[in-house]
Coordinates of N, CA, C and O in Angstrom, one line a residue:
Chain K
X236 N 163.3 147.9 -27.5 CA 162.7 147.1 -28.6 C 163.6 145.9 -28.8 O 164.9 146.0 -28.8
X237 N 163.0 144.8 -29.1 CA 163.8 143.6 -29.5 C 163.8 143.5 -31.0 O 162.9 144.0 -31.7
X238 N 164.7 142.7 -31.6 CA 164.8 142.7 -33.0 C 164.2 141.3 -33.5 O 164.3 140.3 -32.8
X239 N 163.5 141.4 -34.7 CA 162.9 140.2 -35.2 C 162.9 140.3 -36.7 O 162.9 141.4 -37.3
X240 N 163.0 139.1 -37.4 CA 163.0 139.1 -38.8 C 161.6 138.5 -39.2 O 161.2 137.5 -38.8
X241 N 160.9 139.3 -40.1 CA 159.5 138.9 -40.5 C 159.6 137.8 -41.5 O 160.4 137.9 -42.5
X242 N 159.0 136.7 -41.3 CA 159.0 135.6 -42.3 C 157.7 135.3 -42.9 O 157.6 134.5 -43.8
X243 N 156.7 136.0 -42.5 CA 155.4 135.8 -43.1 C 154.3 136.5 -42.4 O 154.5 137.3 -41.5
X244 N 153.0 136.2 -42.8 CA 151.9 136.9 -42.2 C 150.9 135.9 -41.7 O 150.8 134.8 -42.2
X245 N 150.1 136.2 -40.7 CA 149.0 135.3 -40.2 C 147.7 136.0 -40.6 O 147.5 137.2 -40.3
X246 N 146.9 135.2 -41.3 CA 145.6 135.8 -41.8 C 144.5 135.2 -40.9 O 144.4 133.9 -40.8
X247 N 143.6 136.0 -40.3 CA 142.5 135.5 -39.5 C 141.3 136.1 -40.0 O 141.3 137.2 -40.5
X248 N 140.1 135.4 -39.9 CA 138.9 136.0 -40.3 C 138.0 136.4 -39.1 O 137.3 137.3 -39.2
X249 N 138.1 135.6 -38.0 CA 137.3 136.1 -36.9 C 138.3 136.7 -35.8 O 139.3 136.1 -35.4
X250 N 138.0 138.0 -35.6 CA 139.0 138.7 -34.8 C 138.2 139.4 -33.6 O 137.1 139.7 -33.8
X251 N 138.9 139.6 -32.6 CA 138.4 140.5 -31.5 C 138.2 141.9 -32.1 O 139.1 142.4 -32.8
X252 N 137.1 142.6 -31.9 CA 136.9 143.9 -32.5 C 138.0 144.9 -32.2 O 138.2 145.8 -32.9
X253 N 138.7 144.7 -31.1 CA 139.8 145.6 -30.7 C 140.9 145.6 -31.8 O 141.7 146.5 -31.9
X254 N 141.0 144.5 -32.5 CA 142.1 144.4 -33.5 C 141.7 144.9 -34.9 O 142.3 144.6 -35.9
X255 N 140.6 145.7 -34.9 CA 140.1 146.1 -36.2 C 141.2 146.8 -37.0 O 142.0 147.7 -36.5
X256 N 141.4 146.4 -38.3 CA 142.4 147.1 -39.1 C 143.8 146.8 -38.9 O 144.7 147.5 -39.3
X257 N 144.1 145.7 -38.2 CA 145.5 145.4 -37.9 C 145.9 144.1 -38.7 O 145.1 143.4 -39.2
X258 N 147.3 144.0 -38.8 CA 147.8 142.8 -39.5 C 148.7 142.1 -38.5 O 149.2 142.7 -37.5
X259 N 148.9 140.8 -38.7 CA 149.7 140.0 -37.8 C 150.8 139.4 -38.6 O 150.6 138.7 -39.6
X260 N 152.1 139.7 -38.1 CA 153.3 139.2 -38.8 C 153.8 137.9 -38.1 O 153.7 137.9 -36.8
X261 N 154.4 137.0 -38.8 CA 155.0 135.9 -38.2 C 156.5 136.2 -38.2 O 157.1 136.6 -39.3
X262 N 157.2 136.2 -37.1 CA 158.6 136.7 -37.0 C 159.4 135.7 -36.2 O 158.9 134.9 -35.4
X263 N 160.7 135.8 -36.4 CA 161.7 135.0 -35.7 C 162.6 136.0 -34.9 O 163.0 137.0 -35.5
X264 N 163.0 135.7 -33.7 CA 164.0 136.6 -33.0 C 165.3 136.6 -33.8 O 165.8 135.6 -34.3
X265 N 165.8 137.8 -34.0 CA 167.0 138.0 -34.9 C 168.1 138.6 -34.1 O 167.9 139.4 -33.2
X266 N 169.4 138.2 -34.5 CA 170.5 138.9 -33.9 C 171.5 139.1 -35.0 O 171.6 138.3 -35.9
X267 N 172.3 140.2 -35.0 CA 173.2 140.4 -36.1 C 174.3 139.4 -36.1 O 174.5 138.7 -35.2
X268 N 174.9 139.2 -37.3 CA 176.1 138.3 -37.4 C 175.7 137.0 -38.0 O 176.5 136.0 -38.0
X269 N 174.4 136.8 -38.4 CA 174.1 135.5 -39.0 C 174.6 135.5 -40.4 O 174.6 136.5 -41.1
X270 N 175.0 134.3 -40.9 CA 175.4 134.2 -42.3 C 174.3 134.6 -43.2 O 173.1 134.4 -42.9
X271 N 174.6 135.2 -44.4 CA 173.6 135.7 -45.3 C 172.6 134.6 -45.7 O 173.0 133.4 -45.9
X272 N 171.3 134.9 -45.7 CA 170.3 133.9 -46.2 C 169.9 132.8 -45.2 O 169.1 132.0 -45.5
X273 N 170.6 132.8 -44.1 CA 170.2 131.7 -43.1 C 169.2 132.3 -42.1 O 169.4 133.4 -41.6
X274 N 168.1 131.5 -41.9 CA 167.1 132.0 -41.0 C 167.6 131.8 -39.6 O 168.2 130.9 -39.3
X275 N 167.3 132.8 -38.7 CA 167.7 132.7 -37.3 C 167.0 131.5 -36.7 O 165.8 131.2 -37.0
X276 N 167.7 130.9 -35.7 CA 167.0 129.8 -35.0 C 166.1 130.4 -33.9 O 166.2 131.6 -33.6
X277 N 165.2 129.7 -33.4 CA 164.3 130.2 -32.3 C 162.8 130.0 -32.7 O 162.5 129.7 -33.9
X278 N 162.0 130.1 -31.7 CA 160.5 129.9 -32.0 C 160.0 131.1 -32.7 O 160.2 132.3 -32.3
X279 N 159.1 130.9 -33.7 CA 158.5 132.0 -34.4 C 157.3 132.5 -33.5 O 156.8 131.7 -32.7
X280 N 157.0 133.7 -33.6 CA 155.9 134.3 -32.8 C 155.1 135.3 -33.7 O 155.6 135.7 -34.8
X281 N 154.0 135.7 -33.2 CA 153.1 136.6 -34.0 C 153.2 138.0 -33.4 O 153.2 138.2 -32.2
X282 N 153.4 139.0 -34.3 CA 153.5 140.4 -33.8 C 152.4 141.2 -34.4 O 152.1 141.1 -35.6
X283 N 151.8 142.0 -33.6 CA 150.7 142.9 -34.0 C 151.4 144.0 -34.9 O 152.4 144.5 -34.4
X284 N 150.8 144.3 -36.0 CA 151.5 145.3 -36.9 C 150.6 146.3 -37.5 O 149.5 145.9 -38.0
X285 N 150.9 147.5 -37.3 CA 150.1 148.6 -38.0 C 150.9 149.4 -39.0 O 150.5 150.3 -39.6
X286 N 152.2 149.0 -39.1 CA 153.1 149.8 -40.0 C 153.2 149.2 -41.4 O 153.7 149.9 -42.2
X287 N 152.8 148.0 -41.6 CA 152.9 147.5 -42.9 C 154.2 146.8 -43.2 O 154.7 146.9 -44.3
X288 N 154.8 146.1 -42.3 CA 156.0 145.3 -42.6 C 155.6 144.1 -43.4 O 154.5 143.6 -43.3
X289 N 156.6 143.6 -44.2 CA 156.3 142.4 -45.0 C 157.5 141.4 -44.8 O 158.4 141.7 -44.1
X290 N 157.3 140.2 -45.4 CA 158.3 139.2 -45.2 C 159.7 139.7 -45.6 O 159.8 140.3 -46.6
X291 N 160.7 139.4 -44.8 CA 162.1 139.8 -45.1 C 162.5 141.1 -44.4 O 163.6 141.4 -44.3
X292 N 161.5 141.8 -43.8 CA 161.8 143.0 -43.1 C 162.4 142.7 -41.7 O 162.0 141.7 -41.1
X293 N 163.2 143.6 -41.3 CA 163.7 143.6 -40.0 C 162.9 144.5 -39.1 O 162.7 145.7 -39.5
X294 N 162.3 144.1 -38.0 CA 161.5 145.0 -37.2 C 162.0 145.0 -35.8 O 162.6 144.1 -35.3
X295 N 161.6 146.2 -35.2 CA 161.9 146.3 -33.7 C 160.5 146.2 -33.1 O 159.6 147.0 -33.4
X296 N 160.4 145.2 -32.2 CA 159.1 145.0 -31.6 C 159.2 145.0 -30.1 O 160.3 144.9 -29.5
X297 N 158.1 145.3 -29.4 CA 158.2 145.3 -27.9 C 157.2 144.2 -27.4 O 156.2 144.0 -28.0
X298 N 157.7 143.5 -26.4 CA 156.8 142.4 -25.9 C 156.4 142.8 -24.4 O 157.0 143.7 -23.8
X299 N 155.5 142.0 -23.9 CA 155.1 142.2 -22.5 C 154.1 143.3 -22.4 O 153.4 143.6 -23.3
X300 N 154.1 143.9 -21.2 CA 153.0 144.8 -20.9 C 153.0 146.0 -21.8 O 152.0 146.6 -22.1
X301 N 154.3 146.4 -22.2 CA 154.4 147.6 -23.0 C 153.7 147.5 -24.4 O 153.3 148.4 -25.0
X302 N 153.6 146.2 -24.8 CA 153.0 146.0 -26.1 C 151.5 146.4 -26.1 O 150.9 146.7 -27.1
X303 N 150.9 146.3 -24.9 CA 149.4 146.6 -24.9 C 149.2 148.1 -24.6 O 148.1 148.6 -24.6
X304 N 150.3 148.9 -24.4 CA 150.2 150.3 -24.0 C 149.6 151.2 -25.1 O 148.8 152.0 -24.8
X305 N 150.0 151.0 -26.4 CA 149.6 152.0 -27.3 C 148.1 152.0 -27.7 O 147.6 152.8 -28.4
X306 N 147.3 151.0 -27.1 CA 145.9 150.9 -27.5 C 145.1 151.9 -26.6 O 145.4 152.0 -25.4
X307 N 144.1 152.5 -27.2 CA 143.3 153.4 -26.4 C 142.5 152.6 -25.3 O 142.6 152.9 -24.2
X308 N 141.8 151.5 -25.8 CA 141.1 150.7 -24.8 C 141.9 149.5 -24.6 O 142.7 149.1 -25.4
X309 N 141.8 148.8 -23.4 CA 142.6 147.7 -23.1 C 142.4 146.6 -24.1 O 141.3 146.2 -24.5
X310 N 143.6 146.1 -24.7 CA 143.6 145.1 -25.8 C 144.6 144.1 -25.4 O 145.7 144.4 -25.0
X311 N 144.2 142.8 -25.6 CA 145.2 141.7 -25.3 C 146.2 141.7 -26.4 O 145.9 141.3 -27.5
X312 N 147.5 142.1 -26.1 CA 148.5 142.1 -27.1 C 149.8 142.0 -26.4 O 150.1 142.7 -25.5
X313 N 150.7 141.0 -26.9 CA 152.0 140.9 -26.1 C 153.2 141.0 -27.1 O 154.3 140.8 -26.7
X314 N 152.9 141.4 -28.3 CA 154.1 141.7 -29.2 C 153.6 142.8 -30.2 O 152.7 142.5 -31.0
X315 N 154.2 143.9 -30.2 CA 153.7 145.1 -31.0 C 154.9 145.6 -31.8 O 156.0 145.8 -31.3
X316 N 154.7 145.7 -33.1 CA 155.7 146.2 -34.0 C 155.9 147.7 -33.9 O 155.0 148.4 -34.2
X317 N 157.1 148.1 -33.3 CA 157.3 149.6 -33.1 C 158.0 150.2 -34.3 O 157.8 151.4 -34.5
X318 N 158.8 149.5 -35.1 CA 159.6 150.1 -36.1 C 160.0 149.1 -37.1 O 160.4 148.0 -36.8
X319 N 160.0 149.5 -38.4 CA 160.6 148.7 -39.5 C 162.0 149.3 -39.7 O 162.2 150.5 -40.0
X320 N 163.0 148.4 -39.4 CA 164.4 148.9 -39.4 C 164.9 149.0 -40.8 O 164.9 148.0 -41.6
X321 N 165.4 150.2 -41.3 CA 165.9 150.3 -42.6 C 167.4 149.9 -42.6 O 167.8 149.2 -43.5
X322 N 168.1 150.3 -41.6 CA 169.6 150.0 -41.7 C 170.0 149.8 -40.2 O 169.7 150.6 -39.3
X323 N 170.8 148.8 -40.0 CA 171.3 148.5 -38.7 C 172.8 148.3 -38.8 O 173.3 147.6 -39.7
X324 N 173.5 149.0 -37.9 CA 175.0 148.9 -37.9 C 175.4 148.1 -36.6 O 175.0 148.5 -35.5
X325 N 176.1 147.0 -36.8 CA 176.6 146.2 -35.7 C 178.1 146.1 -35.7 O 178.6 145.6 -36.7
X326 N 178.7 146.7 -34.7 CA 180.2 146.7 -34.7 C 180.8 146.3 -33.4 O 181.1 147.2 -32.6
X327 N 180.8 145.0 -33.1 CA 181.3 144.6 -31.8 C 182.8 145.0 -31.6 O 183.5 145.0 -32.6
X328 N 183.3 145.2 -30.4 CA 184.7 145.6 -30.2 C 185.6 144.5 -30.6 O 186.8 144.8 -31.0
X329 N 185.2 143.2 -30.5 CA 186.2 142.2 -30.7 C 186.9 142.3 -32.0 O 188.1 142.1 -32.2
X330 N 186.0 142.6 -33.1 CA 186.6 142.7 -34.4 C 187.5 143.9 -34.4 O 187.1 145.0 -34.9
X331 N 188.7 143.7 -33.9 CA 189.6 144.9 -33.7 C 190.1 145.4 -35.0 O 189.5 145.1 -36.1
X332 N 191.2 146.2 -35.0 CA 191.8 146.8 -36.2 C 190.7 147.6 -36.9 O 190.0 148.4 -36.3
X333 N 190.5 147.3 -38.2 CA 189.5 148.1 -38.8 C 188.2 147.2 -39.0 O 188.1 146.4 -39.9
X334 N 187.4 147.3 -38.0 CA 186.2 146.4 -38.0 C 185.3 146.7 -39.2 O 185.0 147.9 -39.4
X335 N 185.0 145.7 -40.0 CA 184.1 145.9 -41.1 C 182.7 145.8 -40.6 O 182.2 144.7 -40.2
X336 N 181.9 146.9 -40.5 CA 180.6 146.8 -39.8 C 179.7 145.9 -40.6 O 179.6 146.0 -41.8
X337 N 178.9 145.1 -39.9 CA 177.9 144.2 -40.6 C 176.7 145.1 -40.8 O 175.9 145.3 -39.9
X338 N 176.5 145.5 -42.1 CA 175.3 146.4 -42.3 C 174.3 145.6 -43.0 O 174.5 145.1 -44.1
X339 N 173.1 145.5 -42.3 CA 172.0 144.7 -43.0 C 171.1 145.7 -43.6 O 170.2 146.3 -42.9
X340 N 171.3 146.0 -44.9 CA 170.4 147.1 -45.5 C 169.1 146.5 -45.9 O 168.9 145.2 -46.0
X341 N 168.1 147.3 -46.1 CA 166.8 146.8 -46.5 C 166.9 146.3 -48.0 O 167.3 147.1 -48.8
X342 N 166.5 145.1 -48.2 CA 166.7 144.6 -49.6 C 165.6 145.1 -50.4 O 164.5 145.4 -49.9
Chain L
X173 N 167.6 146.7 -13.9 CA 168.3 147.4 -15.0 C 169.3 146.4 -15.7 O 169.8 145.5 -15.0
X174 N 169.6 146.6 -16.9 CA 170.4 145.7 -17.7 C 171.8 146.4 -18.0 O 171.8 147.5 -18.4
X175 N 172.9 145.7 -17.6 CA 174.2 146.2 -18.0 C 174.5 145.7 -19.4 O 174.3 144.6 -19.8
X176 N 174.8 146.7 -20.3 CA 175.0 146.4 -21.7 C 176.1 147.2 -22.3 O 176.5 148.2 -21.7
X177 N 176.5 146.8 -23.5 CA 177.5 147.6 -24.2 C 177.0 148.0 -25.5 O 176.3 147.3 -26.3
X178 N 177.2 149.3 -25.9 CA 176.6 149.9 -27.1 C 177.5 149.3 -28.3 O 178.7 149.4 -28.3
X179 N 176.8 148.7 -29.3 CA 177.5 148.0 -30.4 C 177.0 148.5 -31.7 O 177.3 147.9 -32.7
X180 N 176.3 149.6 -31.7 CA 175.8 150.0 -33.1 C 174.5 150.8 -32.9 O 174.2 151.2 -31.8
X181 N 173.9 151.1 -34.1 CA 172.7 151.8 -34.0 C 171.8 151.4 -35.1 O 172.1 150.5 -35.9
X182 N 170.5 151.9 -35.1 CA 169.6 151.5 -36.1 C 168.8 152.7 -36.6 O 168.7 153.7 -35.8
X183 N 168.5 152.6 -37.8 CA 167.7 153.7 -38.4 C 166.4 153.2 -39.0 O 166.4 152.1 -39.6
X184 N 165.3 153.9 -38.6 CA 164.0 153.4 -39.2 C 163.2 154.6 -39.5 O 163.1 155.5 -38.7
X185 N 162.6 154.6 -40.7 CA 161.7 155.7 -41.1 C 160.3 155.4 -40.8 O 159.6 156.3 -40.3
X186 N 159.9 154.2 -41.0 CA 158.5 153.8 -40.7 C 158.5 153.3 -39.3 O 159.0 152.2 -39.0
X187 N 158.0 154.1 -38.3 CA 158.0 153.7 -36.9 C 156.9 154.3 -36.2 O 156.2 155.2 -36.7
X188 N 156.8 153.8 -34.9 CA 155.7 154.4 -34.1 C 156.0 155.8 -33.8 O 157.1 156.2 -33.6
X189 N 154.9 156.7 -33.8 CA 155.2 158.1 -33.7 C 156.0 158.5 -32.4 O 156.7 159.5 -32.4
X190 N 155.8 157.7 -31.3 CA 156.6 158.2 -30.1 C 158.1 157.9 -30.3 O 158.8 158.4 -29.4
X191 N 158.5 157.3 -31.3 CA 159.9 157.0 -31.5 C 160.6 158.2 -32.2 O 161.8 158.3 -32.3
X192 N 159.7 159.2 -32.7 CA 160.3 160.2 -33.5 C 161.3 161.0 -32.8 O 161.1 161.5 -31.7
X193 N 162.5 161.2 -33.4 CA 163.5 162.0 -32.8 C 164.4 161.3 -31.8 O 165.3 161.9 -31.3
X194 N 164.1 160.1 -31.5 CA 165.0 159.4 -30.5 C 166.1 158.6 -31.2 O 165.8 157.9 -32.2
X195 N 167.3 158.6 -30.7 CA 168.3 157.8 -31.2 C 168.1 156.3 -30.7 O 167.7 156.1 -29.6
X196 N 168.3 155.4 -31.6 CA 168.1 154.0 -31.3 C 169.4 153.3 -31.3 O 170.1 153.2 -32.4
X197 N 169.9 152.9 -30.2 CA 171.3 152.3 -30.1 C 171.1 150.8 -29.9 O 170.3 150.3 -29.1
X198 N 172.0 150.0 -30.6 CA 172.0 148.6 -30.5 C 172.9 148.2 -29.3 O 174.1 148.5 -29.4
X199 N 172.3 147.6 -28.3 CA 173.1 147.3 -27.1 C 173.1 145.8 -26.9 O 172.1 145.2 -26.9
X200 N 174.3 145.4 -26.5 CA 174.5 143.9 -26.3 C 174.5 143.7 -24.8 O 175.4 144.2 -24.1
X201 N 173.5 143.1 -24.2 CA 173.5 142.8 -22.7 C 174.8 142.0 -22.3 O 175.2 141.2 -23.1
X202 N 175.3 142.4 -21.2 CA 176.6 141.7 -20.7 C 176.3 141.1 -19.4 O 175.5 141.5 -18.6
X203 N 177.2 140.0 -19.0 CA 177.2 139.5 -17.7 C 178.1 140.4 -16.8 O 178.8 141.3 -17.4
X204 N 178.2 140.1 -15.5 CA 179.0 141.0 -14.7 C 180.5 140.9 -15.1 O 181.2 141.8 -15.1
X205 N 180.9 139.7 -15.7 CA 182.2 139.5 -16.1 C 182.5 140.2 -17.5 O 183.6 140.2 -18.0
X206 N 181.4 140.6 -18.1 CA 181.6 141.3 -19.4 C 181.4 140.4 -20.6 O 181.7 140.8 -21.7
X207 N 180.9 139.1 -20.4 CA 180.6 138.3 -21.6 C 179.3 138.7 -22.2 O 178.4 139.2 -21.5
X208 N 179.1 138.3 -23.5 CA 177.9 138.5 -24.2 C 176.8 137.7 -23.5 O 177.0 136.5 -23.1
X209 N 175.6 138.3 -23.3 CA 174.6 137.6 -22.6 C 173.2 137.8 -23.3 O 172.5 138.8 -23.0
X210 N 172.9 136.9 -24.2 CA 171.6 137.1 -24.9 C 171.6 137.9 -26.1 O 172.6 138.3 -26.6
X211 N 170.4 138.1 -26.6 CA 170.2 138.8 -27.9 C 170.4 140.3 -27.7 O 170.0 140.9 -26.7
X212 N 171.0 141.1 -28.7 CA 171.1 142.5 -28.5 C 169.7 143.1 -28.6 O 168.7 142.6 -29.1
X213 N 169.6 144.3 -27.9 CA 168.3 145.0 -27.9 C 168.5 146.4 -28.4 O 169.6 146.9 -28.3
X214 N 167.4 147.0 -28.8 CA 167.5 148.4 -29.3 C 166.9 149.3 -28.2 O 165.8 149.1 -27.7
X215 N 167.7 150.2 -27.7 CA 167.3 151.1 -26.6 C 167.3 152.5 -27.1 O 168.2 152.9 -27.9
X216 N 166.4 153.3 -26.6 CA 166.4 154.7 -27.1 C 167.4 155.5 -26.1 O 167.6 155.0 -25.0
X217 N 168.0 156.5 -26.6 CA 169.1 157.1 -25.9 C 169.0 158.6 -26.0 O 168.9 159.2 -27.1
X218 N 169.1 159.4 -24.9 CA 169.3 160.8 -25.0 C 170.5 161.3 -24.3 O 170.7 162.5 -24.1
X219 N 171.3 160.3 -23.8 CA 172.5 160.8 -23.1 C 173.7 160.9 -24.0 O 174.8 161.3 -23.6
X220 N 173.6 160.4 -25.2 CA 174.7 160.5 -26.1 C 175.8 159.4 -25.9 O 177.0 159.7 -25.8
X221 N 175.3 158.2 -25.6 CA 176.3 157.1 -25.3 C 177.0 156.8 -26.6 O 176.4 156.7 -27.7
X222 N 178.4 156.6 -26.5 CA 179.1 156.3 -27.7 C 179.3 154.8 -28.0 O 178.9 154.0 -27.2
X223 N 180.0 154.5 -29.1 CA 180.1 153.1 -29.5 C 181.1 152.4 -28.4 O 182.0 153.0 -28.0
X224 N 180.7 151.2 -28.1 CA 181.5 150.4 -27.2 C 181.5 150.9 -25.8 O 182.3 150.4 -24.9
X225 N 180.7 151.9 -25.5 CA 180.6 152.3 -24.1 C 179.7 151.4 -23.3 O 178.7 150.8 -23.9
X226 N 179.9 151.2 -22.0 CA 179.0 150.3 -21.3 C 177.9 151.2 -20.7 O 178.2 152.3 -20.2
X227 N 176.7 150.7 -20.8 CA 175.6 151.6 -20.3 C 174.6 150.7 -19.5 O 174.7 149.5 -19.4
X228 N 173.7 151.4 -18.8 CA 172.7 150.7 -18.0 C 171.4 151.0 -18.7 O 171.1 152.2 -19.0
X229 N 170.6 149.9 -19.0 CA 169.4 150.1 -19.7 C 168.2 149.8 -18.7 O 168.2 148.8 -18.0
X230 N 167.2 150.7 -18.7 CA 166.1 150.5 -17.8 C 165.0 149.8 -18.7 O 164.7 150.2 -19.8
X231 N 164.4 148.7 -18.1 CA 163.3 148.0 -18.9 C 162.0 148.3 -18.3 O 161.1 147.5 -18.3
X232 N 161.8 149.5 -17.7 CA 160.6 149.9 -17.1 C 159.8 150.8 -18.0 O 160.2 151.9 -18.3
X233 N 158.7 150.3 -18.6 CA 157.9 151.0 -19.5 C 157.3 152.2 -18.9 O 157.1 153.3 -19.6
X234 N 156.9 152.1 -17.6 CA 156.2 153.3 -17.0 C 157.1 154.5 -17.0 O 156.7 155.6 -17.4
X235 N 158.3 154.3 -16.5 CA 159.2 155.4 -16.4 C 159.5 156.0 -17.8 O 159.6 157.2 -18.0
X236 N 159.5 155.1 -18.8 CA 159.8 155.6 -20.1 C 158.7 156.3 -20.7 O 158.9 157.3 -21.4
X237 N 157.5 156.0 -20.3 CA 156.3 156.8 -20.9 C 156.3 158.2 -20.3 O 156.0 159.1 -21.0
X238 N 156.9 158.4 -19.1 CA 157.1 159.8 -18.7 C 158.1 160.5 -19.5 O 158.0 161.6 -19.9
X239 N 159.2 159.7 -19.8 CA 160.4 160.3 -20.5 C 159.9 160.7 -21.9 O 160.2 161.8 -22.4
X240 N 159.0 159.9 -22.5 CA 158.6 160.1 -23.9 C 157.4 161.1 -23.9 O 157.2 161.9 -24.8
X241 N 156.7 161.1 -22.7 CA 155.7 162.2 -22.6 C 154.3 161.7 -22.8 O 153.3 162.4 -22.7
X242 N 154.1 160.4 -23.2 CA 152.7 159.9 -23.4 C 152.6 158.5 -22.9 O 153.6 157.8 -22.9
X243 N 151.4 158.2 -22.4 CA 151.2 156.8 -21.9 C 151.1 155.8 -23.0 O 151.4 154.6 -22.8
X244 N 150.8 156.2 -24.2 CA 150.5 155.3 -25.3 C 151.7 154.9 -26.1 O 151.7 155.0 -27.3
X245 N 152.8 154.6 -25.4 CA 154.0 154.3 -26.1 C 154.4 152.8 -25.9 O 154.4 152.3 -24.8
X246 N 154.7 152.1 -27.0 CA 155.1 150.7 -26.8 C 156.6 150.5 -26.4 O 157.1 149.4 -26.3
X247 N 157.3 151.6 -26.1 CA 158.7 151.5 -25.9 C 158.9 151.0 -24.5 O 158.1 151.1 -23.6
X248 N 160.1 150.4 -24.3 CA 160.4 149.8 -23.0 C 161.8 150.0 -22.6 O 162.1 150.3 -21.4
X249 N 162.8 149.9 -23.5 CA 164.2 150.0 -23.1 C 164.7 151.4 -23.3 O 164.6 152.0 -24.4
X250 N 165.3 152.0 -22.3 CA 165.9 153.3 -22.5 C 167.3 153.3 -21.7 O 167.4 152.7 -20.6
X251 N 168.2 154.0 -22.3 CA 169.5 154.1 -21.6 C 169.5 155.2 -20.6 O 169.1 156.3 -20.9
X252 N 169.7 154.8 -19.3 CA 169.6 155.8 -18.3 C 170.9 156.1 -17.6 O 171.0 156.9 -16.7
X253 N 172.0 155.4 -18.0 CA 173.3 155.7 -17.3 C 174.4 155.2 -18.2 O 174.3 154.2 -18.9
X254 N 175.5 155.9 -18.2 CA 176.7 155.5 -18.9 C 177.8 155.2 -17.9 O 178.1 156.0 -17.0
X255 N 178.3 154.0 -17.9 CA 179.2 153.5 -16.9 C 180.6 154.2 -17.1 O 181.1 154.2 -18.2
X256 N 181.2 154.7 -16.0 CA 182.6 155.1 -16.1 C 183.5 153.9 -16.0 O 184.1 153.5 -16.9
X257 N 183.5 153.3 -14.8 CA 184.2 151.9 -14.7 C 183.5 151.2 -13.6 O 182.8 151.8 -12.7
X258 N 183.6 149.9 -13.6 CA 182.9 149.2 -12.5 C 183.8 148.0 -12.1 O 184.6 147.5 -12.8
X259 N 183.7 147.7 -10.8 CA 184.6 146.6 -10.3 C 183.7 145.5 -9.8 O 182.7 145.8 -9.1
X260 N 184.0 144.2 -10.1 CA 183.2 143.1 -9.6 C 183.8 142.7 -8.2 O 185.0 142.3 -8.2
X261 N 183.0 142.8 -7.1 CA 183.6 142.5 -5.8 C 184.0 141.0 -5.7 O 183.4 140.2 -6.4

């Protein structure tokens, strides 16, 4: 799964019937270590979501062919929200001595 | 396969059912020389890779759907090997 920060939702009224009951999130690719409150750089993209994530959530999404796998019948989808991350611990080795882990808790 | 270093983990309660019970490790892909290469990814792990260990991540969804046991899984990255040591020729 890749990491993304949800910054909004996309509302559509005409949908392919295969998307019945789904929501679409607008997200930015995320990596740990960003200063607090600063949006990550990168192109935003739309993620298919059935878990109910909202703006500000950190999600784990999968892209490519695997994103279309969870559907019973073939559905065009290339970004699927697999998990809403509650807590992520990032502790790279460079911060030697007593590394203070950057914990991004769910606000 | 992706050479990466384990740099943390992630906890999520609201997730796809096929993720249930799997450890999610935050892995930073590395170049052959060991530098950081791209965004970190979350890979599921059943080998017990520890922090800062170098691992090999498979990005093949088909192989992973057998590991998880169902075809309907959106997962893609799984840790399939823990490196002892490696030398760049």
